[in-house]
mmCIF file of C-alpha atoms in Angstrom:
data_model
loop_
_atom_site.group_PDB
_atom_site.id
_atom_site.type_symbol
_atom_site.label_atom_id
_atom_site.label_comp_id
_atom_site.label_asym_id
_atom_site.label_seq_id
_atom_site.Cartn_x
_atom_site.Cartn_y
_atom_site.Cartn_z
ATOM 1 C CA MET Y 924 167.018 62.432 82.471
ATOM 2 C CA SER Y 925 167.969 65.982 83.399
ATOM 3 C CA ILE Y 926 171.121 66.734 85.389
ATOM 4 C CA LEU Y 927 172.151 69.813 87.350
ATOM 5 C CA VAL Y 928 175.896 70.462 87.517
ATOM 6 C CA ILE Y 929 176.533 72.757 90.448
ATOM 7 C CA GLY Y 930 179.632 74.878 89.923
ATOM 8 C CA ALA Y 931 179.611 74.382 86.153
ATOM 9 C CA TYR Y 932 182.450 76.870 85.663
ATOM 10 C CA GLY Y 933 184.658 75.210 88.276
ATOM 11 C CA THR Y 934 187.764 73.059 87.938
ATOM 12 C CA VAL Y 935 185.841 69.777 88.079
ATOM 13 C CA GLY Y 936 182.297 70.951 87.372
ATOM 14 C CA SER Y 937 183.216 72.447 84.001
ATOM 15 C CA ARG Y 938 184.631 69.102 82.898
ATOM 16 C CA VAL Y 939 181.616 67.219 84.229
ATOM 17 C CA ALA Y 940 179.377 69.529 82.204
ATOM 18 C CA ALA Y 941 181.511 69.030 79.087
ATOM 19 C CA GLY Y 942 181.452 65.246 79.479
ATOM 20 C CA LEU Y 943 177.685 65.133 79.874
ATOM 21 C CA ARG Y 944 177.112 67.449 76.928
ATOM 22 C CA SER Y 945 179.343 65.339 74.694
ATOM 23 C CA ALA Y 946 177.249 62.320 75.694
ATOM 24 C CA GLY Y 947 174.097 64.140 74.591
ATOM 25 C CA ILE Y 948 172.661 64.418 78.111
ATOM 26 C CA PRO Y 949 170.400 67.432 78.787
ATOM 27 C CA ILE Y 950 172.032 69.408 81.559
ATOM 28 C CA ARG Y 951 171.622 72.573 83.534
ATOM 29 C CA GLY Y 952 174.642 74.330 84.960
ATOM 30 C CA SER Y 953 174.715 76.633 87.932
ATOM 31 C CA SER Y 954 176.971 79.428 89.095
ATOM 32 C CA ARG Y 955 176.839 82.285 91.551
ATOM 33 C CA LYS Y 956 177.191 84.632 88.565
ATOM 34 C CA PRO Y 957 176.081 82.758 85.445
ATOM 35 C CA GLU Y 958 175.850 85.926 83.412
ATOM 36 C CA THR Y 959 179.600 86.549 83.573
ATOM 37 C CA THR Y 960 180.605 83.691 81.249
ATOM 38 C CA GLU Y 961 179.064 82.494 78.016
ATOM 39 C CA SER Y 962 178.558 78.733 77.602
ATOM 40 C CA PRO Y 963 176.871 77.984 74.267
ATOM 41 C CA GLY Y 964 174.492 75.059 74.457
ATOM 42 C CA LEU Y 965 174.413 75.030 78.247
ATOM 43 C CA GLU Y 966 171.387 76.201 80.213
ATOM 44 C CA MET Y 967 172.753 78.239 83.094
ATOM 45 C CA VAL Y 968 170.940 79.293 86.251
ATOM 46 C CA ARG Y 969 171.999 81.284 89.264
ATOM 47 C CA LEU Y 970 172.595 79.149 92.336
ATOM 48 C CA ASP Y 971 174.523 80.113 95.439
ATOM 49 C CA LEU Y 972 174.605 77.363 98.051
ATOM 50 C CA ASP Y 973 175.072 80.066 100.679
ATOM 51 C CA GLU Y 974 171.681 81.461 99.593
ATOM 52 C CA PRO Y 975 169.216 78.575 100.006
ATOM 53 C CA GLU Y 976 166.422 80.614 98.425
ATOM 54 C CA THR Y 977 168.136 80.072 95.049
ATOM 55 C CA LEU Y 978 167.787 76.271 95.309
ATOM 56 C CA PRO Y 979 164.164 75.581 94.264
ATOM 57 C CA ALA Y 980 164.370 77.211 90.837
ATOM 58 C CA ALA Y 981 167.712 75.575 90.059
ATOM 59 C CA LEU Y 982 166.432 72.114 91.073
ATOM 60 C CA ASP Y 983 163.055 72.343 89.349
ATOM 61 C CA GLY Y 984 162.653 69.391 86.960
ATOM 62 C CA ILE Y 985 166.056 67.926 87.844
ATOM 63 C CA ASP Y 986 166.606 64.164 88.245
ATOM 64 C CA LYS Y 987 170.288 64.065 89.213
ATOM 65 C CA VAL Y 988 172.766 66.511 90.742
ATOM 66 C CA PHE Y 989 176.544 66.895 90.753
ATOM 67 C CA LEU Y 990 177.247 68.580 94.091
ATOM 68 C CA TYR Y 991 180.331 69.840 95.897
ATOM 69 C CA SER Y 992 180.566 69.998 99.681
ATOM 70 C CA VAL Y 993 179.193 73.098 101.387
ATOM 71 C CA PRO Y 994 178.492 72.076 104.981
ATOM 72 C CA GLU Y 995 176.848 75.280 106.154
ATOM 73 C CA HIS Y 996 173.685 74.757 104.113
ATOM 74 C CA ILE Y 997 173.636 71.055 103.311
ATOM 75 C CA ALA Y 998 170.368 70.620 105.236
ATOM 76 C CA GLU Y 999 168.686 73.223 103.028
ATOM 77 C CA PHE Y 1000 170.052 71.558 99.896
ATOM 78 C CA VAL Y 1001 168.759 68.165 101.019
ATOM 79 C CA GLY Y 1002 165.327 69.576 101.770
ATOM 80 C CA ALA Y 1003 165.108 71.347 98.421
ATOM 81 C CA ALA Y 1004 166.326 68.244 96.562
ATOM 82 C CA GLN Y 1005 163.741 66.075 98.293
ATOM 83 C CA ALA Y 1006 160.998 68.564 97.452
ATOM 84 C CA ALA Y 1007 162.103 68.665 93.805
ATOM 85 C CA GLY Y 1008 162.093 64.875 93.496
ATOM 86 C CA VAL Y 1009 165.833 64.546 92.839
ATOM 87 C CA GLU Y 1010 166.698 60.863 92.452
ATOM 88 C CA HIS Y 1011 170.497 60.764 92.710
ATOM 89 C CA VAL Y 1012 173.254 63.016 94.068
ATOM 90 C CA VAL Y 1013 176.901 62.592 93.061
ATOM 91 C CA LEU Y 1014 178.908 64.402 95.721
ATOM 92 C CA LEU Y 1015 182.460 65.676 95.298
ATOM 93 C CA SER Y 1016 183.820 64.806 98.735
ATOM 94 C CA SER Y 1017 187.393 64.088 99.853
ATOM 95 C CA CYS Y 1018 189.607 61.104 100.608
ATOM 96 C CA ALA Y 1019 190.145 62.690 104.033
ATOM 97 C CA VAL Y 1020 186.956 60.859 105.019
ATOM 98 C CA VAL Y 1021 188.646 57.477 104.584
ATOM 99 C CA GLU Y 1022 192.394 58.191 104.728
ATOM 100 C CA PRO Y 1023 193.587 57.097 108.213
ATOM 101 C CA VAL Y 1024 196.152 59.890 108.571
ATOM 102 C CA ALA Y 1025 193.580 62.583 107.714
ATOM 103 C CA GLN Y 1026 190.498 61.349 109.544
ATOM 104 C CA ARG Y 1027 191.063 63.646 112.528
ATOM 105 C CA THR Y 1028 191.410 66.759 110.376
ATOM 106 C CA ARG Y 1029 188.921 69.564 109.919
ATOM 107 C CA ALA Y 1030 188.575 68.623 106.242
ATOM 108 C CA ALA Y 1031 187.521 65.104 107.194
ATOM 109 C CA GLN Y 1032 184.943 66.448 109.640
ATOM 110 C CA ILE Y 1033 183.461 68.814 107.062
ATOM 111 C CA HIS Y 1034 183.189 66.258 104.292
ATOM 112 C CA SER Y 1035 181.918 63.547 106.651
ATOM 113 C CA ALA Y 1036 179.119 65.831 107.819
ATOM 114 C CA VAL Y 1037 178.041 66.530 104.238
ATOM 115 C CA GLU Y 1038 178.208 62.847 103.323
ATOM 116 C CA GLN Y 1039 176.100 61.940 106.339
ATOM 117 C CA ALA Y 1040 173.416 64.488 105.476
ATOM 118 C CA VAL Y 1041 173.187 63.217 101.896
ATOM 119 C CA ARG Y 1042 173.257 59.578 103.020
ATOM 120 C CA GLU Y 1043 170.385 60.161 105.439
ATOM 121 C CA SER Y 1044 168.290 62.069 102.894
ATOM 122 C CA GLY Y 1045 166.782 58.973 101.291
ATOM 123 C CA ILE Y 1046 168.105 60.128 97.917
ATOM 124 C CA ALA Y 1047 170.443 57.745 96.084
ATOM 125 C CA TRP Y 1048 174.042 58.878 96.425
ATOM 126 C CA THR Y 1049 177.556 58.359 95.119
ATOM 127 C CA PHE Y 1050 180.540 59.873 96.921
ATOM 128 C CA LEU Y 1051 183.681 60.835 95.003
ATOM 129 C CA ARG Y 1052 186.649 60.968 97.382
ATOM 130 C CA PRO Y 1053 189.662 62.279 95.467
ATOM 131 C CA THR Y 1054 193.142 62.647 96.874
ATOM 132 C CA THR Y 1055 195.278 65.765 96.291
ATOM 133 C CA PHE Y 1056 194.335 67.565 93.081
ATOM 134 C CA ALA Y 1057 197.238 67.925 90.654
ATOM 135 C CA THR Y 1058 196.028 71.500 90.206
ATOM 136 C CA THR Y 1059 197.522 72.364 93.605
ATOM 137 C CA ARG Y 1060 200.859 72.516 91.770
ATOM 138 C CA LEU Y 1061 199.630 75.583 89.907
ATOM 139 C CA HIS Y 1062 200.665 77.664 92.909
ATOM 140 C CA TRP Y 1063 204.242 77.017 91.795
ATOM 141 C CA ALA Y 1064 203.575 78.361 88.311
ATOM 142 C CA GLN Y 1065 204.511 82.011 88.813
ATOM 143 C CA ALA Y 1066 207.797 81.150 90.514
ATOM 144 C CA ILE Y 1067 208.665 78.647 87.773
ATOM 145 C CA ARG Y 1068 207.879 81.164 85.032
ATOM 146 C CA SER Y 1069 210.085 83.714 86.820
ATOM 147 C CA GLY Y 1070 212.947 81.267 87.301
ATOM 148 C CA GLU Y 1071 212.728 81.517 91.077
ATOM 149 C CA GLU Y 1072 213.798 78.730 93.400
ATOM 150 C CA LEU Y 1073 210.927 76.710 94.828
ATOM 151 C CA ARG Y 1074 211.217 76.532 98.602
ATOM 152 C CA ILE Y 1075 208.880 73.780 99.743
ATOM 153 C CA PRO Y 1076 208.137 72.194 103.121
ATOM 154 C CA PHE Y 1077 207.528 68.435 103.354
ATOM 155 C CA LEU Y 1078 209.483 67.932 100.149
ATOM 156 C CA ARG Y 1079 209.658 64.151 100.524
ATOM 157 C CA MET Y 1080 205.928 63.729 101.061
ATOM 158 C CA GLU Y 1081 204.377 61.451 98.448
ATOM 159 C CA THR Y 1082 200.972 61.956 96.868
ATOM 160 C CA ALA Y 1083 199.197 60.155 94.049
ATOM 161 C CA ALA Y 1084 197.912 63.477 92.704
ATOM 162 C CA ILE Y 1085 194.852 63.178 90.498
ATOM 163 C CA HIS Y 1086 194.014 64.929 87.242
ATOM 164 C CA GLU Y 1087 190.757 66.876 87.495
ATOM 165 C CA ARG Y 1088 189.588 65.257 84.253
ATOM 166 C CA ASP Y 1089 189.704 61.831 85.903
ATOM 167 C CA ILE Y 1090 187.454 63.018 88.714
ATOM 168 C CA ALA Y 1091 185.046 64.420 86.132
ATOM 169 C CA ASP Y 1092 185.094 61.207 84.082
ATOM 170 C CA VAL Y 1093 184.122 59.175 87.142
ATOM 171 C CA ALA Y 1094 181.375 61.690 87.939
ATOM 172 C CA VAL Y 1095 179.945 61.385 84.423
ATOM 173 C CA ARG Y 1096 179.877 57.592 84.710
ATOM 174 C CA ALA Y 1097 178.168 57.809 88.108
ATOM 175 C CA LEU Y 1098 175.567 60.243 86.777
ATOM 176 C CA THR Y 1099 174.762 58.307 83.610
ATOM 177 C CA GLY Y 1100 175.377 54.630 84.382
ATOM 178 C CA ASP Y 1101 173.953 51.942 86.627
ATOM 179 C CA GLY Y 1102 175.501 50.385 89.693
ATOM 180 C CA HIS Y 1103 176.994 53.501 91.276
ATOM 181 C CA ALA Y 1104 174.357 54.283 93.902
ATOM 182 C CA GLY Y 1105 175.589 53.720 97.432
ATOM 183 C CA LYS Y 1106 179.252 53.673 96.386
ATOM 184 C CA GLY Y 1107 182.125 55.705 97.798
ATOM 185 C CA TYR Y 1108 185.008 55.983 95.341
ATOM 186 C CA TRP Y 1109 188.528 56.723 96.631
ATOM 187 C CA LEU Y 1110 190.146 58.350 93.603
ATOM 188 C CA THR Y 1111 193.884 58.786 93.056
ATOM 189 C CA GLY Y 1112 196.344 59.212 90.253
ATOM 190 C CA PRO Y 1113 198.277 56.161 89.041
ATOM 191 C CA GLN Y 1114 201.576 56.781 90.854
ATOM 192 C CA ALA Y 1115 202.910 58.011 94.193
ATOM 193 C CA MET Y 1116 205.380 60.850 93.674
ATOM 194 C CA THR Y 1117 207.202 63.230 95.990
ATOM 195 C CA GLN Y 1118 206.905 66.970 95.640
ATOM 196 C CA ARG Y 1119 210.477 66.998 94.338
ATOM 197 C CA GLU Y 1120 209.479 64.517 91.632
ATOM 198 C CA HIS Y 1121 206.537 66.744 90.713
ATOM 199 C CA ALA Y 1122 208.927 69.669 90.253
ATOM 200 C CA GLU Y 1123 211.303 67.519 88.197
ATOM 201 C CA THR Y 1124 208.422 66.406 85.972
ATOM 202 C CA ILE Y 1125 207.353 70.006 85.387
ATOM 203 C CA ALA Y 1126 210.956 70.847 84.457
ATOM 204 C CA ALA Y 1127 211.181 67.904 82.053
ATOM 205 C CA VAL Y 1128 207.922 68.750 80.287
ATOM 206 C CA THR Y 1129 208.409 72.509 80.075
ATOM 207 C CA GLY Y 1130 212.134 72.496 79.423
ATOM 208 C CA ARG Y 1131 212.589 75.013 82.201
ATOM 209 C CA SER Y 1132 215.162 74.781 84.953
ATOM 210 C CA VAL Y 1133 213.344 74.283 88.250
ATOM 211 C CA ASP Y 1134 215.482 74.587 91.370
ATOM 212 C CA VAL Y 1135 214.027 73.183 94.581
ATOM 213 C CA ALA Y 1136 215.026 73.628 98.208
ATOM 214 C CA GLU Y 1137 213.361 72.146 101.262
ATOM 215 C CA MET Y 1138 212.027 74.442 103.962
ATOM 216 C CA SER Y 1139 211.372 73.419 107.523
ATOM 217 C CA PRO Y 1140 207.751 73.956 108.614
ATOM 218 C CA GLU Y 1141 209.000 76.455 111.193
ATOM 219 C CA ASP Y 1142 210.431 78.644 108.430
ATOM 220 C CA VAL Y 1143 207.104 78.858 106.577
ATOM 221 C CA GLY Y 1144 205.382 80.745 109.363
ATOM 222 C CA ASN Y 1145 201.777 80.681 110.568
ATOM 223 C CA LEU Y 1146 201.251 76.992 109.836
ATOM 224 C CA PRO Y 1147 198.757 75.601 112.368
ATOM 225 C CA ALA Y 1148 200.210 72.905 114.583
ATOM 226 C CA PRO Y 1149 197.523 70.331 113.614
ATOM 227 C CA PHE Y 1150 198.354 70.898 109.929
ATOM 228 C CA VAL Y 1151 202.072 70.384 110.529
ATOM 229 C CA ARG Y 1152 201.336 67.245 112.527
ATOM 230 C CA THR Y 1153 199.108 65.798 109.806
ATOM 231 C CA MET Y 1154 201.587 66.608 107.031
ATOM 232 C CA THR Y 1155 204.426 65.028 109.025
ATOM 233 C CA GLU Y 1156 202.342 61.888 109.552
ATOM 234 C CA ARG Y 1157 201.538 61.790 105.842
ATOM 235 C CA MET Y 1158 205.200 62.110 104.945
ATOM 236 C CA ASN Y 1159 205.967 59.078 107.070
ATOM 237 C CA ALA Y 1160 202.965 56.982 106.006
ATOM 238 C CA PRO Y 1161 202.588 54.851 102.861
ATOM 239 C CA CYS Y 1162 200.877 56.713 100.033
ATOM 240 C CA VAL Y 1163 197.641 55.070 98.931
ATOM 241 C CA VAL Y 1164 197.264 54.467 95.191
ATOM 242 C CA THR Y 1165 193.935 53.100 93.984
ATOM 243 C CA SER Y 1166 192.802 51.712 90.635
ATOM 244 C CA THR Y 1167 189.285 53.084 91.061
ATOM 245 C CA VAL Y 1168 189.416 55.491 88.116
ATOM 246 C CA GLU Y 1169 190.168 52.631 85.742
ATOM 247 C CA GLU Y 1170 187.634 50.317 87.402
ATOM 248 C CA VAL Y 1171 184.846 52.874 86.940
ATOM 249 C CA THR Y 1172 185.751 54.357 83.554
ATOM 250 C CA GLY Y 1173 187.634 51.517 81.877
ATOM 251 C CA THR Y 1174 190.611 53.842 81.277
ATOM 252 C CA PRO Y 1175 193.704 54.168 83.503
ATOM 253 C CA ALA Y 1176 194.047 57.358 85.494
ATOM 254 C CA ARG Y 1177 196.100 60.057 83.795
ATOM 255 C CA SER Y 1178 199.683 60.480 84.967
ATOM 256 C CA PHE Y 1179 201.058 63.612 86.580
ATOM 257 C CA ARG Y 1180 203.144 64.092 83.456
ATOM 258 C CA GLN Y 1181 199.938 64.115 81.396
ATOM 259 C CA TRP Y 1182 198.517 66.739 83.740
ATOM 260 C CA VAL Y 1183 201.588 68.928 83.233
ATOM 261 C CA GLU Y 1184 201.318 68.527 79.453
ATOM 262 C CA ASP Y 1185 197.666 69.573 79.649
ATOM 263 C CA HIS Y 1186 198.627 72.656 81.706
ATOM 264 C CA ILE Y 1187 201.919 73.534 80.060
ATOM 265 C CA ALA Y 1188 200.701 77.037 79.202
ATOM 266 C CA ASP Y 1189 200.408 77.803 82.922
ATOM 267 C CA PHE Y 1190 204.117 77.132 83.442
ATOM 268 C CA SER Y 1191 205.439 78.630 80.197
#
């Protein structure tokens, strides 16, 4: 079995590659610029999904693929994968496809289109549909390091933010185990928390004082009306928390506090 990890330097892809390598699985990683980073023990090839001509060489001899959604050239990817004899695609999609509040959004449309193309390809598939990545909180890091007040819209909105390592762990299981073909996995963290609670957790772990103030969407500026509408609906809707990570991997999903501990250097 040979696996191609597309985006092997990325937030999730790098952890998928590490998990497969630790399991002794032969893998190939791809990047737009593979020469810019050294990865001992990892075969790297150049692949840019916006340049379909780079697909055949990257897919040559590959049985399974970890793929992220790029709608513009999904038809070319499917054709190249079929020609290469790829047997299984594990797609990093989004919970927007199945989350009622988000199903009218542009994100849902994009990910649904990619899922449909893969589903109709005749290649076995598994769709990973994670909720909000905990890594989105990294955009607070500079302000927290500088001691600035965080001014945040939709402060009371709850998310069950997911650790990127949990997404990767599910991907590794789907790529290496049986029983995952034809499954769509809605992936969340273990607990619904507000943005204020996220800030308080970062403060508790780092020992830094984190002051938070709520902004109205109107004060942010340039927020599209559909985005504001969706975020308002989310703030007023129950937050979905699934046990899928544990069901697939046998280990409970990592808490937001664990994520902060793993990223403490970013906030220190």
